[in-house]
Structure formats: C-alpha cells, structure tokens
C-alpha cells in the first residue's frame, strides 16, 4: 500500500472516531451525547450481538446477518494477513454442551446506577473507580458496593482511569486536556498535569513506578510524558499556558477586521495538588498517525528491552500497535517495534497475556499478536459490533462492546492455568451474555474476598459487577465458598413466596421452610419441622451443638426469627425489581423479606457457620424460626435502626391488641329515602358514636384507669433519650428543637395509643342504611399494661357507651390478636455483649454525615382562596420515620463505608480503643420501638431467660412496603456481630 493511500485511510479513520469515541467531540457535546451516551434504539438493543433477537443460548444455525458478517469479515481480513496468520470466526462457537448451547451467564453480584454514562473503570484493593461523561470520578466500595465518594474531577468527560501497579496513585485523563493524579484512598488531588500544546482530548494515560513517569496519549496523535520524581528541578508553571486560558484555534479566531465574543471561562479551581506543566521537549510528535486510544505498561514481552524494565505499548487510530523503550530523567521514549502497519483500523483496547497481546477493533475483530516475534497470529471475529474493551484474567479473555454483550473466551493458558489442550483448540467463546442495555465502554477485573469479579460500565449509566468465580478454572478453599454463600443463600431464600396471610401460598411457605431446614442441616445442625395446629405453617427448629467438653458448663442461646413475609403486589410497578428475585443496587439488596426477617436469619446462621469452621463454637445455639409471625400480628413493623447511620439496640417494644367492633341491626339493608327515619337505629351511626368516645382532646384515651399502670420515666431512661436526641440533631439540625424531638420519640415508644384502621358496612354503594357496620381497631400497649386487663376495660367501656344510646341494634366485640409489651434490661449480660460486639464490628461512626439522599420532593398543594393557612392545633408535629431518614427512598444512595471516614471526623468522646489496637466506635443507641413482636415476651416467660433485640435493618429499609431493602454492609456486619455474640455470651 502506498504511503499516500495509507495516510488518507488513517486520516479518514481518525475523523470517523472523533465522533465515535467518548468525549472526542469536546466542543460539540450535543452531537457526542447522541452518538455515544444515549442507549441504542430498541432495534439494536433487542439483538444479542450476533444478529439474533435475545437468543444467545439458542441452538439454531446462524441467520443471514451472521453469515453475511462472517463472509465480509473473512474477506476483509484475508487481504491483510500473512501466511503465518490464522483467521478464526468464533461468533457462534459456544462451548459447554454437545448441542452448542451456551453456559448460564455469570451471577450479577451487584448493579450500580449512576446519572451519566460510564466511560472508564479502574479497580483497586478496596474500591471501584468510574469515570463519567459528566467529568466525575465515582467511587464504590468493593466490600459493600456502597457509594464512597463522588468528585468533580474534570470539566469534561473522563476518558481514562489508570491505577498504578502499587495502588498508590490513580490517574485520570479527560476531554479537557488535563491529567490528574489522585490518592486512591481519599481522592485528594496530588498532581494537576497539562501540556502547553493543544493536544485535544487525552484518551489514555499510564504511569511507570520504575521510572516515576506518567505518559499520556492524546487526540493530536502525540505521546507526552513528565517525571514526578523531582519537583524542585521542574520549571515553575506558567498558568497562562493552562488549557482553560488558551485561545481556541477555531472558536476564538476572527476574520480580518472582525471581533470575537469571549467564551465563558471554566470555573475550575486547582485548590490542591502540585501543578505540573509538561516541557515541550517531552513529546513524541506523531507517535501514531491517528489518535492514541489506549496504552499499557508491561514487562518481559520483547527481547528488544530488558525483561526487568517497564515497556510502554500504545494503540492508535491508524491501526498500529507500538512498543516503546522508556528512560529515566525525562529522556525521550524510543520506538522499538511497530505492529499492524498494513491495517489502518483503530485499536480501541488491548490486553496482555505473557508475550501475547490481544487488540480489539471495529466490527467485532480481535487480533492476537506475539510481541516477541512481532507476528500476528490470529484474527478473531468475536462480536458483531465494535469491541470496545478487553481484559485478560484467570486464563480467559473477556471482551465487551457496542451491542451491550460481554463474552468469555478460552485462550492459550500459562502457569497454573496451563492445560494439555493444543494451541489451535483453545480459542472458543465459552460464554456470552447481555450485560447492559447500552454500549459497554469500559471494564476491569479483580479478585476480592475469594470472589473473581468482572466489572463492566456502559452508556446506560450503570456499572455491573459479575461474580465469575464459578466460570473459571481456579479453585477456591472452603473459607472462600462460605464467604460467598451468604448472599446466594439469601437470594434463594427470598425467592420463596412465603406469604402466610394468603392460603394460595401455603405450598410456597412449606417450600421456604424446607429450604431453611435443609440449609441448617447442611451446616451441621440437628433439625426438625415442628407442625402447628390448624395446618398452619411449621416452625423450623435447628440446634447447633457446641463443644461437648464445654457446652454443658455454658449458657445456651436461642435465636428467634420468622420466615414468612407480607404480600408484595406490584400491580402499580412501584418495585424497581421483581420483589421475589433479590437484586443488589447501589449498596442495597432489594427483595421482599430481605430486611424483615430473612436477611437477619441468614446473618445469624452464617455467624454460627463461621464459628463451626473456626472450631470455636463452645455452646449450643438453637434457632426457632416461625412461619406465621406476619399473620399473627397484622400491621406489625419490625424494630430497625433509628436512622440510617447509627447502630441501635432495641430494649423495649410495645404490646398490641387488635379487635373488631361490630354493630348489627334486626333490619336488612334499607333505602335511606324510603325507610330512613329518626326511629331507624343505624348501625354505622351507633358504631361511630361509641368509637368517638374512645379518644378525647389531644388524642388522650378515655378508658378509665388506662394510664394508671404505665411505668414512670427513670433518670437512666431519660439519659438514653437525651443521647438519642443529641445524636439525631447533631446529624440533622432540622429535627430540632430537642425537647420536641424527645417528646415525639417518647410518645411513639413509651406511651400507649389507639388507632381506628378501617370501617366495613354491608350492602352495595348507594343511599342505604346498612344492616351491619364494623371497625378494626388496635391498641399499642406499653410495659406493665396487662393485655387481659386492657381487654376487659375496653369491652366494658364500649358496652357502657353503647348502652347509653338506647338503640335496638346489637354490639359485639371480637379480639383478633394480642401480644404483651416487652421491656429488656440494657445493663444485663446479653445487652452488654451485644454492645461490645457492635462497637468492635462497626468501629468509628461519624456524627456529621448523612447516609441518605432525599427522594423526590412531594408535590405542593395549591392553596384555595378562603381556606385556613395552618392547623389551629398548637401541638408539635410528630417526628416520623420518614423524617428521621431524611425522606430517603429506593433512589437514595447508600451510606459512606466506615473505612473511608477521615480520622478527624470521629468524635473525641467516642474514640475508644479495643484491646487489639483497632479503633472502636461509640456505643449504640438504646432505643424502644413502637412496633410489636408477639413471641418475645412469650419466650422470656417460657424459658425464664432475658431477651435482647438486635436490629439489622435501617429506618429507611421499607419493611412491609414497596422496595424493601437491606444494606449489604449491614448484612455482613450483622453476621460478624452474631459470630462475636454467639462466641462471647456463653462465657459470661
């Protein structure tokens, strides 16, 4: 090919990619968004990347589109290959079964949703870093998938993230011609690097720790570099040369005699980090005849460079791959090899495996090169769309591209992945799956806590974390499997529709109980299914036996929970997921029952499993898991954290009494016009009259002696309320004043209440006098109010009130459900053990952070003329759970992981140290709850033992509501707390 023809192809190709690549059209953001950031149309997203609509696992032969693609691809590649190359089209070769059916896609471990496209990814030991179209770097925790930090890193799209090999520096490059270096832990900017040339978008960046030099590949086809070794020797930057201050060759140009309208200057402020201006001499002009899209730092890949030296590999828009020898002290880089000079198709991504290099290109092509011999070994037709990103890990090649599909390929394997299979038989697509609804633009791989994770980011504004631990040849130990099993077990547990209130789900409840019993038995428990009367759902009994030599001498522990859940109808599509298919989103696990009560059960179970594996279970642990709790106390809400941040221990729950009050007439339903008169006693009116007497001014219950037995407020209890109020107001001053907040909490937790829930009448709608009227009421009782006494008082009060009506109707009262109130002792051994475990596990907790972002603002009611502007009542407005959680909902962001909190945010009064040198957290808040758990007081009486309640969920977890959820970190830390308590409590 002539040089002139080659240059024309390269330039045309570069122009084409200026619009295709992320952020290239930096002066035309609208066109860029249309080209790259909007998800593809329904026509394109319905295809699986091979031309088949969502049928990646079908066994039918390839359709016409794929055959045409294969033919065109092969012809196009043959003309550019040598005799030594081998061409493979593996778009449809799927290994796994004889029929060619693909294996199941890997498990989606978690889904992270953002508000703009994900263009770049990097992953470290603790965090996932994402560069976005909005110029932000977003950081999530690998441990809990919670949002750690979000910073405005650049004024334009972040095109590249590069984490140094030692994990000490994170580099970002962007469409604003800037490269920033950050501390990967707190994302404090360390360096702000720019070139005095108009390099355009900086597509790629790499850093060599060996040479202490950062390299950047740019839109102007250059590679530049600057040393970070000796700041004193660098000339002082001239900020007039900064890209934000330079005139633009096009937008700031004027015709002779014309004027220019000044462009608004970016509001960027470099308030931290060292400003570094790249010397003009430190540039390799025309490093490629096209944009420098990607770079890698490798070692030992070519004989032309010493094996212990870092080597820079770059891929450009001209289709070439170049190998560069690096030098100390800002000496020029030296090209030692150039591959693919006859191609001119842009290199979009690269991955290295030993001396083999894989490069991805347009229209589904992946090329395999031997860097040592500089030969192209294979041209692989891998995808239908462009292959945007490659990763090499665990003996497999992972690719993803513009169709939203990701793929896994077997390769020639080295070291522990090496097999006896021949070279020619190792390139197969062994798995493919729809990973995103948009173009996949970035990927990363890592191993964390025994899990092999493949991470993808796309222009559907999301990051997906795929657990591929079962998809590779690497084996894992028992401890790794146990660590990974908690989420999987909970996901399966949630899938059972154990709705106890609906007879049509009776079999689902039985299957859920059987699953739970089988899981207990799998981990060594003695199990039994305890059947109840009237064919109600069974109780799952499981007993883990402790060390025979010590168990008899130690206390035994009983864990109570329930596996039944409330209904989760989704007719109005309020759930963001299928409520019975648990999914992780932004640090939370969503699904019915995940918080109430299946998640806490799994946390407790695996806390015991940990002790069994560690051979430290010294006492018997008995689980008693019932399946009728939700039906036995309708309307009940479990106890949760007071807000979304500070762990709590619940030491008190209100009791409850549910009753139905009925009034019936001797007459059938009659028409109010034809038969209605003052002589007709109307059941609904009589019912309303007697219920209205139950409450007086300020909602005070009028039953005689109702408040007489309530325990007085002690100084110790008041001190707990003061502690709670202080923490809440310090975190959110809008909750004040303190006395009002304190009174509101006390009214919910230590004062009784009466509620009318609903009315029911006979007959159809219309102008009728109903022959029957009934109302469902409930009373929430507090400790020392005996339920039987309240039943007698309520029945007598309503009967006496009814007698004063002199009516012909009949009154009847039925008691539907009842439960004693419960009050624990925060000073006993079980609470003190829980307190110590919480302080050790949660560690320091900042008092100034808010965990939740407010949800959508409620619609404002339009004030009609003449209506009152405020309520005449002078009572303070109650503080509800919604207010305490700052109005958070399923769109809220998870809390900042505790390990990311700077040390100076910890309150000095809570800066205690544990015996092992780790920093301990503040004491948990001791709270009481307004809800009821019928079984707690019964179990205390039955076994003559004190009970304690450990809330695992938060106030915003929406138990019993749409989008019920549980924070991932709460689940894991709950497991650790249970492990500590099960180990330490029997010793006291």
Short mmCIF file of N, CA and C in Angstrom, two decimals, residues 550-618:
data_model
loop_
_atom_site.label_atom_id
_atom_site.label_comp_id
_atom_site.label_asym_id
_atom_site.label_seq_id
_atom_site.Cartn_x
_atom_site.Cartn_y
_atom_site.Cartn_z
N UNK A 550 -17.36 -28.39 76.74
CA UNK A 550 -17.64 -27.09 77.37
C UNK A 550 -19.12 -26.71 77.33
N UNK A 551 -19.90 -27.30 76.41
CA UNK A 551 -21.27 -26.87 76.20
C UNK A 551 -22.12 -27.02 77.46
N UNK A 552 -21.92 -28.11 78.19
CA UNK A 552 -22.75 -28.35 79.37
C UNK A 552 -22.50 -27.32 80.47
N UNK A 553 -21.34 -26.71 80.46
CA UNK A 553 -20.99 -25.75 81.51
C UNK A 553 -21.39 -24.33 81.14
N UNK A 554 -21.81 -24.13 79.91
CA UNK A 554 -22.03 -22.77 79.45
C UNK A 554 -23.51 -22.51 79.16
N UNK A 555 -23.83 -21.23 79.02
CA UNK A 555 -25.19 -20.83 78.71
C UNK A 555 -25.54 -21.24 77.28
N UNK A 556 -26.81 -21.48 77.07
CA UNK A 556 -27.32 -21.79 75.74
C UNK A 556 -28.04 -20.56 75.20
N UNK A 557 -28.01 -20.40 73.90
CA UNK A 557 -28.59 -19.23 73.26
C UNK A 557 -29.71 -19.67 72.32
N UNK A 558 -30.84 -18.96 72.39
CA UNK A 558 -31.96 -19.20 71.48
C UNK A 558 -32.10 -18.00 70.56
N UNK A 559 -32.10 -18.26 69.24
CA UNK A 559 -32.33 -17.20 68.26
C UNK A 559 -33.73 -17.39 67.69
N UNK A 560 -34.52 -16.31 67.74
CA UNK A 560 -35.89 -16.35 67.20
C UNK A 560 -35.98 -15.48 65.95
N UNK A 561 -36.70 -15.97 64.94
CA UNK A 561 -36.98 -15.20 63.74
C UNK A 561 -38.20 -15.76 63.05
N UNK A 562 -38.54 -15.18 61.91
CA UNK A 562 -39.68 -15.71 61.15
C UNK A 562 -39.38 -15.67 59.66
N UNK A 563 -39.82 -16.70 58.96
CA UNK A 563 -39.55 -16.80 57.53
C UNK A 563 -40.71 -16.34 56.68
N UNK A 564 -41.87 -16.05 57.27
CA UNK A 564 -43.00 -15.58 56.47
C UNK A 564 -42.86 -14.08 56.21
N UNK A 565 -43.49 -13.64 55.14
CA UNK A 565 -43.41 -12.24 54.73
C UNK A 565 -44.81 -11.72 54.42
N UNK A 566 -44.92 -10.42 54.29
CA UNK A 566 -46.19 -9.81 53.88
C UNK A 566 -46.26 -9.84 52.36
N UNK A 567 -47.45 -9.66 51.78
CA UNK A 567 -47.57 -9.67 50.32
C UNK A 567 -46.72 -8.58 49.67
N UNK A 568 -46.41 -8.78 48.40
CA UNK A 568 -45.61 -7.81 47.64
C UNK A 568 -46.22 -7.64 46.26
N UNK A 569 -47.47 -7.19 46.23
CA UNK A 569 -48.13 -6.96 44.95
C UNK A 569 -47.46 -5.80 44.23
N UNK A 570 -47.23 -5.98 42.94
CA UNK A 570 -46.53 -4.96 42.17
C UNK A 570 -47.36 -4.53 40.96
N UNK A 571 -48.66 -4.42 41.18
CA UNK A 571 -49.55 -4.06 40.07
C UNK A 571 -49.30 -2.65 39.57
N UNK A 572 -48.82 -1.78 40.44
CA UNK A 572 -48.58 -0.39 40.04
C UNK A 572 -47.12 -0.14 39.68
N UNK A 573 -46.33 -1.22 39.57
CA UNK A 573 -44.93 -1.12 39.15
C UNK A 573 -44.12 -0.17 40.02
N UNK A 574 -44.35 -0.21 41.33
CA UNK A 574 -43.58 0.63 42.24
C UNK A 574 -42.26 -0.01 42.62
N UNK A 575 -42.16 -1.33 42.51
CA UNK A 575 -40.91 -2.01 42.80
C UNK A 575 -39.92 -1.78 41.67
N UNK A 576 -38.67 -1.58 42.00
CA UNK A 576 -37.65 -1.43 40.97
C UNK A 576 -37.12 -2.77 40.49
N UNK A 577 -37.51 -3.86 41.16
CA UNK A 577 -37.13 -5.22 40.76
C UNK A 577 -38.34 -6.11 40.93
N UNK A 578 -38.24 -7.36 40.50
CA UNK A 578 -39.20 -8.38 40.91
C UNK A 578 -39.01 -8.61 42.40
N UNK A 579 -40.04 -8.39 43.23
CA UNK A 579 -39.84 -8.46 44.69
C UNK A 579 -39.36 -9.81 45.20
N UNK A 580 -39.52 -10.87 44.41
CA UNK A 580 -39.07 -12.18 44.86
C UNK A 580 -37.84 -12.67 44.08
N UNK A 581 -37.17 -11.75 43.40
CA UNK A 581 -35.89 -12.04 42.75
C UNK A 581 -34.89 -11.00 43.25
N UNK A 582 -34.26 -11.28 44.38
CA UNK A 582 -33.40 -10.31 45.05
C UNK A 582 -32.30 -9.81 44.11
N UNK A 583 -32.08 -8.50 44.16
CA UNK A 583 -31.06 -7.88 43.34
C UNK A 583 -30.35 -6.80 44.13
N UNK A 584 -29.05 -6.69 43.94
CA UNK A 584 -28.27 -5.66 44.61
C UNK A 584 -28.17 -4.41 43.76
N UNK A 585 -28.54 -3.28 44.33
CA UNK A 585 -28.49 -2.00 43.63
C UNK A 585 -27.91 -0.95 44.57
N UNK A 586 -26.79 -0.32 44.15
CA UNK A 586 -26.20 0.80 44.89
C UNK A 586 -26.00 0.52 46.37
N UNK A 587 -25.47 -0.64 46.68
CA UNK A 587 -25.13 -0.97 48.06
C UNK A 587 -26.24 -1.57 48.88
N UNK A 588 -27.42 -1.77 48.28
CA UNK A 588 -28.55 -2.36 48.99
C UNK A 588 -29.00 -3.63 48.27
N UNK A 589 -29.56 -4.56 49.03
CA UNK A 589 -30.20 -5.75 48.49
C UNK A 589 -31.71 -5.52 48.55
N UNK A 590 -32.37 -5.62 47.40
CA UNK A 590 -33.80 -5.38 47.32
C UNK A 590 -34.55 -6.70 47.17
N UNK A 591 -35.65 -6.83 47.87
CA UNK A 591 -36.49 -8.02 47.76
C UNK A 591 -37.40 -8.13 48.96
N UNK A 592 -38.55 -8.76 48.77
CA UNK A 592 -39.49 -8.92 49.88
C UNK A 592 -38.91 -9.87 50.92
N UNK A 593 -38.88 -9.40 52.14
CA UNK A 593 -38.37 -10.20 53.26
C UNK A 593 -36.89 -10.07 53.49
N UNK A 594 -36.17 -9.35 52.64
CA UNK A 594 -34.72 -9.27 52.79
C UNK A 594 -34.34 -8.59 54.10
N UNK A 595 -35.17 -7.65 54.56
CA UNK A 595 -34.92 -6.98 55.84
C UNK A 595 -35.75 -7.58 56.96
N UNK A 596 -36.97 -7.97 56.64
CA UNK A 596 -37.91 -8.50 57.63
C UNK A 596 -38.42 -9.86 57.17
N UNK A 597 -37.79 -10.96 57.51
CA UNK A 597 -36.76 -11.13 58.51
C UNK A 597 -35.71 -12.10 57.99
N UNK A 598 -35.71 -12.29 56.64
CA UNK A 598 -34.87 -13.33 56.07
C UNK A 598 -33.39 -12.97 56.10
N UNK A 599 -33.08 -11.67 55.89
CA UNK A 599 -31.69 -11.25 55.95
C UNK A 599 -31.07 -11.47 57.31
N UNK A 600 -31.70 -11.00 58.40
CA UNK A 600 -31.15 -11.25 59.73
C UNK A 600 -31.01 -12.73 60.06
N UNK A 601 -31.93 -13.56 59.59
CA UNK A 601 -31.81 -15.01 59.84
C UNK A 601 -30.54 -15.55 59.19
N UNK A 602 -30.30 -15.15 57.93
CA UNK A 602 -29.10 -15.62 57.24
C UNK A 602 -27.83 -15.10 57.92
N UNK A 603 -27.86 -13.84 58.38
CA UNK A 603 -26.69 -13.30 59.07
C UNK A 603 -26.38 -14.10 60.33
N UNK A 604 -27.42 -14.45 61.09
CA UNK A 604 -27.21 -15.23 62.31
C UNK A 604 -26.73 -16.64 61.99
N UNK A 605 -27.33 -17.28 60.98
CA UNK A 605 -26.92 -18.63 60.60
C UNK A 605 -25.44 -18.67 60.22
N UNK A 606 -25.02 -17.73 59.36
CA UNK A 606 -23.63 -17.77 58.91
C UNK A 606 -22.68 -17.28 59.98
N UNK A 607 -23.19 -16.54 60.98
CA UNK A 607 -22.36 -16.26 62.15
C UNK A 607 -22.00 -17.54 62.88
N UNK A 608 -22.97 -18.45 63.00
CA UNK A 608 -22.68 -19.76 63.61
C UNK A 608 -21.78 -20.59 62.71
N UNK A 609 -22.04 -20.55 61.39
CA UNK A 609 -21.22 -21.31 60.44
C UNK A 609 -19.75 -20.91 60.56
N UNK A 610 -19.50 -19.60 60.72
CA UNK A 610 -18.13 -19.14 60.90
C UNK A 610 -17.48 -19.78 62.12
N UNK A 611 -18.23 -19.84 63.23
CA UNK A 611 -17.68 -20.44 64.45
C UNK A 611 -17.44 -21.93 64.27
N UNK A 612 -18.31 -22.60 63.53
CA UNK A 612 -18.14 -24.04 63.28
C UNK A 612 -16.86 -24.27 62.48
N UNK A 613 -16.65 -23.46 61.42
CA UNK A 613 -15.45 -23.63 60.60
C UNK A 613 -14.19 -23.29 61.38
N UNK A 614 -14.29 -22.34 62.31
CA UNK A 614 -13.14 -21.95 63.11
C UNK A 614 -12.94 -22.87 64.32
N UNK A 615 -13.88 -23.81 64.50
CA UNK A 615 -13.85 -24.73 65.64
C UNK A 615 -13.89 -23.97 66.97
N UNK A 616 -14.71 -22.91 67.02
CA UNK A 616 -14.82 -22.10 68.22
C UNK A 616 -16.25 -22.04 68.75
N UNK A 617 -17.11 -22.94 68.30
CA UNK A 617 -18.48 -22.99 68.83
C UNK A 617 -18.46 -23.83 70.10
N UNK A 618 -18.54 -23.15 71.22
CA UNK A 618 -18.39 -23.84 72.50
C UNK A 618 -19.72 -24.08 73.20
#
